[in-house]
XYZ file of C-alpha atoms in Angstrom:
172
model
C 121.008 51.169 176.589
C 123.636 51.102 178.865
C 121.656 48.334 181.140
C 120.958 46.254 178.046
C 124.500 46.266 177.394
C 125.355 44.927 180.235
C 123.432 42.641 180.556
C 124.541 40.793 177.007
C 127.904 41.389 178.442
C 126.921 39.237 181.882
C 125.530 36.385 179.785
C 127.622 36.497 177.733
C 130.918 36.387 179.922
C 128.431 33.371 181.281
C 128.490 31.493 178.674
C 132.313 32.145 178.202
C 133.281 30.753 181.176
C 130.562 27.590 180.369
C 132.303 26.924 177.222
C 135.870 27.144 179.140
C 134.960 24.855 181.450
C 132.970 22.435 179.004
C 135.605 19.180 178.305
C 136.262 19.483 183.052
C 132.264 19.360 182.459
C 131.744 16.935 180.118
C 133.935 14.288 181.513
C 132.018 15.046 184.800
C 128.796 14.497 182.993
C 130.312 12.654 180.152
C 126.938 10.813 180.315
C 124.665 13.508 180.229
C 122.810 13.886 176.695
C 123.998 17.687 176.540
C 128.004 16.734 178.675
C 126.664 19.557 181.698
C 126.351 21.950 179.589
C 123.809 23.371 182.271
C 126.166 23.274 184.935
C 129.394 24.498 182.919
C 128.472 27.696 183.896
C 128.393 26.712 187.380
C 131.439 24.745 187.572
C 133.027 27.480 185.656
C 132.354 30.185 188.024
C 132.753 28.328 190.987
C 136.614 26.755 189.956
C 137.262 30.179 188.616
C 136.966 32.435 191.326
C 137.991 29.718 194.194
C 141.404 29.172 192.854
C 141.473 32.369 192.778
C 140.006 33.096 196.355
C 142.722 30.848 197.612
C 145.445 32.364 196.209
C 144.189 35.741 196.988
C 144.427 34.533 200.503
C 148.007 33.477 200.525
C 148.613 36.485 199.058
C 149.894 35.511 195.913
C 147.736 37.606 193.961
C 146.203 40.858 194.066
C 142.661 41.451 193.755
C 142.834 43.040 190.261
C 140.452 42.025 187.427
C 144.199 41.477 184.874
C 145.054 38.344 188.231
C 141.411 37.241 187.854
C 141.455 37.248 184.359
C 145.347 35.368 184.258
C 143.645 32.209 186.471
C 140.975 32.137 184.107
C 142.756 31.584 180.953
C 145.251 29.936 182.895
C 141.970 27.141 183.838
C 140.441 27.326 180.089
C 144.226 26.336 178.810
C 144.183 23.220 181.614
C 140.352 22.921 179.764
C 142.260 22.724 176.213
C 144.654 21.210 177.711
C 142.450 18.024 178.707
C 140.359 17.708 175.863
C 143.625 17.040 173.328
C 144.819 14.394 176.462
C 141.261 12.622 176.907
C 141.021 12.565 172.884
C 137.286 14.488 173.637
C 136.404 14.677 170.385
C 134.209 11.993 169.804
C 132.082 12.776 173.268
C 131.390 15.919 172.276
C 130.211 15.180 168.255
C 127.457 12.579 170.745
C 126.247 15.460 172.051
C 122.639 16.794 171.846
C 123.214 20.359 170.774
C 119.441 20.668 169.989
C 119.205 20.083 173.681
C 122.554 22.501 174.805
C 120.546 24.815 172.634
C 116.748 25.045 174.357
C 119.013 24.788 178.023
C 120.752 28.554 176.753
C 117.599 30.117 175.755
C 115.907 28.513 179.117
C 118.583 30.111 180.568
C 118.380 33.942 179.173
C 114.830 33.543 179.831
C 115.249 32.501 183.423
C 118.291 35.439 183.471
C 115.676 38.644 181.178
C 113.149 37.511 183.698
C 115.048 37.655 186.564
C 116.343 40.838 185.430
C 113.000 42.338 184.340
C 111.853 40.878 188.010
C 114.988 43.461 189.723
C 114.128 46.362 188.006
C 111.369 46.762 189.888
C 112.625 47.217 192.969
C 116.157 48.137 192.762
C 116.114 50.797 196.063
C 117.776 49.319 199.019
C 114.497 49.644 201.389
C 114.047 47.399 204.353
C 116.247 44.081 202.854
C 119.228 43.528 202.935
C 120.588 45.245 199.793
C 122.121 48.214 202.525
C 124.789 45.050 204.229
C 125.350 44.031 199.895
C 126.021 46.433 199.306
C 128.449 47.325 201.900
C 130.377 44.338 201.049
C 130.358 44.509 197.520
C 132.133 48.580 198.087
C 134.703 46.775 200.654
C 135.362 44.448 197.980
C 136.016 45.899 195.732
C 138.604 48.424 196.537
C 140.018 45.532 199.048
C 143.306 44.275 197.054
C 143.824 41.080 200.247
C 141.930 38.279 201.741
C 140.137 39.117 204.237
C 138.058 42.130 202.949
C 138.143 44.534 205.894
C 135.044 45.664 207.183
C 133.441 47.930 205.362
C 132.921 50.736 209.024
C 136.156 50.730 208.917
C 136.835 49.181 211.922
C 139.809 48.137 210.809
C 138.723 44.595 211.168
C 138.458 41.672 208.520
C 134.254 41.379 208.202
C 133.645 39.228 210.567
C 130.452 38.211 207.967
C 130.231 35.230 205.393
C 130.694 36.168 202.378
C 130.644 33.581 199.699
C 127.806 35.058 197.288
C 129.054 38.953 197.654
C 132.920 37.348 196.742
C 131.865 35.234 193.152
C 129.542 38.779 192.453
C 132.869 41.942 193.024
C 135.044 38.872 191.208
C 132.711 38.691 188.210
C 132.194 42.222 188.532
C 136.253 42.293 187.935
């Protein structure tokens, strides 16, 4: 039961992020029938996590959930301001909402298949999952970038960790 709730929460989280960034996405993809809905989640995650990455790297905000929420809400507010500033009501009134619904159902379907497939091999044997787990645990307990090496060497992680960072950002 707890796993199924987590799956729904992640899907709702990404949908909320996509909806919050629709003004920017709609502006970028105004010629698309769906106004870029299919890209809105990716754009939202990319911009929100990277703005926070920059602020954390500059030691402005600690890597904690409240700060991430504040940054995301501020970015949402900027999107709402963009919506009203550019009077985008007409842009979205012409959007193909049936296409948007089909895309969202397709996204949910692919997401559920991915979760189902991963569920058959969750163990960390024979893959890079040990490193991913180490990176994520190091990131989850760190407050500042660069994150400390998980082997407690006193040095920062000496490896590219963009995907793990975005995952840690979404988890928090």
